[in-house]
Amino acid sequence: MRISYDFHIHSALSPCGDEEATPCNIVAMASVKGLDAIAISDHNAIGNVKTAMECGEAFGVTVLPAVEVQTAEDIHVLALFPDYEKLEKFFSTLNFPEIENKPDIFGNQYFYDSDNEITGEETRYLLSGAEEDIYTVCRRIKEYGGKAVPAHIDREANGILAILGEIPPDLSFDALEFSPYADETIKDKYHIFRRLTDSDAHRPTDISDPVNFLEAEENSVEAVFAAI
Ligand SMILES: [Zn+2]
Ligand SMILES: [Zn+2]
């Protein structure tokens, strides 16, 4: 079946995420827009994924466990998993510098429950990247059963092409992600890869409309993950 998706959405846990972007508000907006499958891909953090998955079940929206990792080279990579435990195990292998967030300057980093209540706050500043390089991050994503997708590769900021100048063939990515405004010529250039287009929304209203599709066996976490 045809699955409309948006696998790159930030919640209010990301310091740059809108305060309205609670995990359940995101799922509700995805449902209103008619999306079948989404992922909460916060910067270097997974603390709102479980709540989003719970809300996804209530709304009939598939929520893939995911995170947007910033590597030592400042490249952004989406790590997508077929279940939450695998995401959690992978994420626990990464090392981040202990830089404290300054909410007044960078923004709040809140965890939420399914009633949109704040349940806690991340004190580590989440826009400081992991100590692991792109090779290590990709290897570990695969070791723990996930899929590695370099994020917004057409963008200057934190895109792999701007930083490395190419897609190193030995990284064997599962797909490449483009921003919604990517030029068709750059998309054509990488036609041998599976190409995803995601919103990278930092507020619920910026989540994709149902315009990007995957072909999956059914609308479940396992099947959508397998279709990537
Ligand atoms: Zn990014
Ligand atoms: Zn992002």
CSV table of C-alpha atoms and ligand atoms in Angstrom, one decimal:
chain,number,residue,atom,x,y,z
A,1,MET,CA,0.0,0.0,0.0
A,2,ARG,CA,1.0,3.6,-0.5
A,3,ILE,CA,2.2,5.3,2.7
A,4,SER,CA,2.5,9.1,3.0
A,5,TYR,CA,5.3,10.0,5.3
A,6,ASP,CA,7.4,12.6,7.0
A,7,PHE,CA,10.3,11.1,8.9
A,8,HIS,CA,12.0,14.3,10.0
A,9,ILE,CA,10.0,16.3,12.6
A,10,HIS,CA,11.4,18.0,15.7
A,11,SER,CA,9.6,18.1,19.0
A,12,ALA,CA,9.8,20.7,21.8
A,13,LEU,CA,12.7,18.6,23.2
A,14,SER,CA,15.0,20.2,20.5
A,15,PRO,CA,16.0,23.6,21.8
A,16,CYS,CA,15.0,25.1,18.4
A,17,GLY,CA,11.7,23.2,18.4
A,18,ASP,CA,8.5,25.2,19.0
A,19,GLU,CA,6.8,24.9,22.4
A,20,GLU,CA,3.6,23.8,20.6
A,21,ALA,CA,5.5,20.8,19.2
A,22,THR,CA,4.7,18.3,21.9
A,23,PRO,CA,4.8,14.7,20.7
A,24,CYS,CA,1.1,14.3,20.8
A,25,ASN,CA,0.4,17.7,19.1
A,26,ILE,CA,2.8,16.5,16.3
A,27,VAL,CA,0.9,13.2,15.9
A,28,ALA,CA,-2.4,15.0,16.0
A,29,MET,CA,-1.3,17.4,13.3
A,30,ALA,CA,0.1,14.5,11.2
A,31,SER,CA,-3.3,12.9,11.5
A,32,VAL,CA,-5.2,16.1,10.5
A,33,LYS,CA,-2.9,16.4,7.5
A,34,GLY,CA,-3.6,12.8,6.5
A,35,LEU,CA,-0.1,11.4,6.9
A,36,ASP,CA,0.3,7.6,7.4
A,37,ALA,CA,3.7,7.5,9.0
A,38,ILE,CA,6.0,9.9,10.8
A,39,ALA,CA,9.2,10.0,12.9
A,40,ILE,CA,10.2,12.4,15.7
A,41,SER,CA,13.8,13.0,14.9
A,42,ASP,CA,15.1,15.3,17.6
A,43,HIS,CA,18.6,16.6,17.7
A,44,ASN,CA,20.8,14.1,19.6
A,45,ALA,CA,17.9,13.0,21.9
A,46,ILE,CA,15.2,10.4,22.0
A,47,GLY,CA,13.2,11.4,25.1
A,48,ASN,CA,9.9,12.2,23.3
A,49,VAL,CA,9.8,9.2,21.0
A,50,LYS,CA,8.0,6.8,23.3
A,51,THR,CA,5.2,9.3,24.0
A,52,ALA,CA,4.8,10.0,20.3
A,53,MET,CA,4.6,6.2,19.6
A,54,GLU,CA,1.8,5.9,22.3
A,55,CYS,CA,-0.1,8.8,20.7
A,56,GLY,CA,0.5,7.4,17.3
A,57,GLU,CA,-1.4,4.2,18.3
A,58,ALA,CA,-4.3,6.3,19.5
A,59,PHE,CA,-4.5,8.4,16.3
A,60,GLY,CA,-3.7,5.6,13.9
A,61,VAL,CA,-0.4,7.2,12.8
A,62,THR,CA,2.6,5.0,12.5
A,63,VAL,CA,5.6,6.5,14.5
A,64,LEU,CA,9.0,5.2,13.6
A,65,PRO,CA,11.6,5.3,16.4
A,66,ALA,CA,14.3,7.8,15.3
A,67,VAL,CA,16.9,10.4,16.1
A,68,GLU,CA,18.8,13.0,14.2
A,69,VAL,CA,22.5,12.5,15.2
A,70,GLN,CA,25.1,15.2,14.6
A,71,THR,CA,28.4,13.5,13.9
A,72,ALA,CA,31.9,14.8,14.9
A,73,GLU,CA,32.1,16.3,11.4
A,74,ASP,CA,28.8,18.2,12.1
A,75,ILE,CA,26.9,16.1,9.6
A,76,HIS,CA,23.3,15.4,10.4
A,77,VAL,CA,22.2,11.8,10.0
A,78,LEU,CA,18.8,10.3,10.6
A,79,ALA,CA,18.8,7.0,12.4
A,80,LEU,CA,15.6,5.0,12.0
A,81,PHE,CA,14.7,1.8,13.8
A,82,PRO,CA,12.1,-1.0,13.7
A,83,ASP,CA,11.5,-0.8,17.5
A,84,TYR,CA,12.2,1.5,20.4
A,85,GLU,CA,14.5,-0.8,22.2
A,86,LYS,CA,16.9,-0.9,19.3
A,87,LEU,CA,16.9,2.9,19.1
A,88,GLU,CA,17.6,3.1,22.8
A,89,LYS,CA,20.5,0.7,22.7
A,90,PHE,CA,22.1,2.4,19.7
A,91,PHE,CA,21.6,5.8,21.3
A,92,SER,CA,23.3,4.7,24.5
A,93,THR,CA,26.5,4.0,22.6
A,94,LEU,CA,27.0,7.6,21.6
A,95,ASN,CA,29.1,10.0,23.6
A,96,PHE,CA,28.1,13.7,23.9
A,97,PRO,CA,30.0,16.5,25.5
A,98,GLU,CA,28.5,17.6,28.8
A,99,ILE,CA,27.6,21.1,27.8
A,100,GLU,CA,24.7,22.5,29.9
A,101,ASN,CA,21.8,24.1,28.1
A,102,LYS,CA,21.0,27.7,28.7
A,103,PRO,CA,17.2,27.8,28.1
A,104,ASP,CA,17.1,31.6,28.1
A,105,ILE,CA,19.5,31.7,25.1
A,106,PHE,CA,19.0,28.4,23.3
A,107,GLY,CA,15.4,27.4,24.2
A,108,ASN,CA,13.8,24.9,26.5
A,109,GLN,CA,14.3,21.1,26.1
A,110,TYR,CA,11.2,19.5,27.6
A,111,PHE,CA,9.9,15.9,27.8
A,112,TYR,CA,6.1,15.5,27.6
A,113,ASP,CA,3.6,12.8,28.4
A,114,SER,CA,0.6,11.9,26.2
A,115,ASP,CA,-1.5,14.6,28.0
A,116,ASN,CA,0.9,17.3,26.8
A,117,GLU,CA,2.2,17.7,30.4
A,118,ILE,CA,5.9,18.4,30.9
A,119,THR,CA,7.5,15.5,32.6
A,120,GLY,CA,11.1,16.7,32.7
A,121,GLU,CA,13.8,18.7,31.1
A,122,GLU,CA,17.0,17.7,29.3
A,123,THR,CA,19.9,19.7,30.8
A,124,ARG,CA,22.6,18.7,28.3
A,125,TYR,CA,22.6,21.2,25.4
A,126,LEU,CA,21.3,19.1,22.5
A,127,LEU,CA,22.8,21.0,19.6
A,128,SER,CA,26.3,19.9,20.5
A,129,GLY,CA,27.1,16.9,18.4
A,130,ALA,CA,28.3,13.4,19.2
A,131,GLU,CA,32.0,12.6,19.6
A,132,GLU,CA,31.7,9.8,17.0
A,133,ASP,CA,32.5,10.4,13.3
A,134,ILE,CA,30.1,9.6,10.4
A,135,TYR,CA,31.7,6.2,9.9
A,136,THR,CA,31.3,5.1,13.5
A,137,VAL,CA,27.7,6.5,13.7
A,138,CYS,CA,26.7,4.6,10.5
A,139,ARG,CA,28.3,1.4,11.6
A,140,ARG,CA,26.5,1.5,14.9
A,141,ILE,CA,23.2,2.3,13.4
A,142,LYS,CA,23.5,-0.9,11.3
A,143,GLU,CA,24.9,-2.9,14.1
A,144,TYR,CA,21.7,-2.2,16.1
A,145,GLY,CA,19.4,-3.0,13.2
A,146,GLY,CA,18.6,0.6,12.1
A,147,LYS,CA,18.8,2.5,8.8
A,148,ALA,CA,21.2,5.4,8.2
A,149,VAL,CA,20.0,8.3,6.1
A,150,PRO,CA,22.1,11.5,5.8
A,151,ALA,CA,19.7,14.4,6.4
A,152,HIS,CA,18.9,17.4,4.1
A,153,ILE,CA,21.8,16.6,1.8
A,154,ASP,CA,21.0,19.5,-0.5
A,155,ARG,CA,21.4,22.0,2.3
A,156,GLU,CA,24.6,23.9,3.2
A,157,ALA,CA,24.1,23.7,6.9
A,158,ASN,CA,25.0,20.2,8.3
A,159,GLY,CA,24.5,18.5,5.0
A,160,ILE,CA,26.9,15.8,4.0
A,161,LEU,CA,27.6,17.2,0.5
A,162,ALA,CA,28.6,20.6,1.9
A,163,ILE,CA,30.9,19.0,4.4
A,164,LEU,CA,32.5,16.0,2.6
A,165,GLY,CA,31.8,17.1,-1.0
A,166,GLU,CA,30.4,13.7,-1.9
A,167,ILE,CA,28.5,10.6,-0.6
A,168,PRO,CA,31.4,8.3,0.3
A,169,PRO,CA,30.4,4.9,-1.3
A,170,ASP,CA,31.8,2.9,1.6
A,171,LEU,CA,29.2,4.4,3.9
A,172,SER,CA,26.4,2.4,2.2
A,173,PHE,CA,23.5,4.6,3.3
A,174,ASP,CA,20.0,3.1,3.1
A,175,ALA,CA,18.5,6.3,1.6
A,176,LEU,CA,19.3,10.0,1.2
A,177,GLU,CA,17.1,12.7,2.5
A,178,PHE,CA,16.3,15.9,0.6
A,179,SER,CA,14.6,19.0,1.9
A,180,PRO,CA,11.2,19.9,0.4
A,181,TYR,CA,12.8,22.6,-1.8
A,182,ALA,CA,15.6,20.5,-3.2
A,183,ASP,CA,16.4,21.1,-6.9
A,184,GLU,CA,15.4,18.3,-9.2
A,185,THR,CA,18.8,18.2,-10.8
A,186,ILE,CA,20.5,17.2,-7.5
A,187,LYS,CA,17.8,14.6,-6.9
A,188,ASP,CA,18.4,13.2,-10.3
A,189,LYS,CA,22.1,13.0,-9.7
A,190,TYR,CA,21.5,10.5,-6.8
A,191,HIS,CA,18.8,8.4,-8.5
A,192,ILE,CA,20.6,5.2,-7.6
A,193,PHE,CA,19.7,5.7,-4.0
A,194,ARG,CA,16.3,5.6,-2.3
A,195,ARG,CA,15.4,9.3,-2.0
A,196,LEU,CA,13.3,10.6,0.8
A,197,THR,CA,11.8,14.1,1.2
A,198,ASP,CA,11.0,15.3,4.7
A,199,SER,CA,10.0,18.6,6.2
A,200,ASP,CA,12.5,19.0,9.1
A,201,ALA,CA,9.6,20.8,10.8
A,202,HIS,CA,10.4,22.6,14.0
A,203,ARG,CA,6.7,23.5,14.6
A,204,PRO,CA,3.6,21.4,13.9
A,205,THR,CA,2.2,23.6,11.1
A,206,ASP,CA,5.4,22.9,9.1
A,207,ILE,CA,4.9,19.1,9.0
A,208,SER,CA,4.6,17.8,5.4
A,209,ASP,CA,1.3,17.5,3.6
A,210,PRO,CA,0.8,14.0,2.2
A,211,VAL,CA,2.9,14.5,-0.9
A,212,ASN,CA,5.7,12.0,-0.4
A,213,PHE,CA,5.1,8.3,-0.6
A,214,LEU,CA,6.6,4.9,0.1
A,215,GLU,CA,5.3,1.5,-1.0
A,216,ALA,CA,4.9,-0.8,2.1
A,217,GLU,CA,3.2,-4.1,2.8
A,218,GLU,CA,1.0,-2.5,5.4
A,219,ASN,CA,1.0,0.6,7.7
A,220,SER,CA,2.9,-0.7,10.7
A,221,VAL,CA,6.3,0.3,12.2
A,222,GLU,CA,7.9,-2.9,10.9
A,223,ALA,CA,6.5,-2.7,7.4
A,224,VAL,CA,7.2,1.0,6.9
A,225,PHE,CA,10.8,0.6,8.3
A,226,ALA,CA,11.3,-2.3,5.9
A,227,ALA,CA,10.1,-0.2,3.0
A,228,ILE,CA,12.8,2.4,3.5
B,1,ZN,ZN,19.5,18.7,10.6
B,2,ZN,ZN,16.4,18.3,11.8
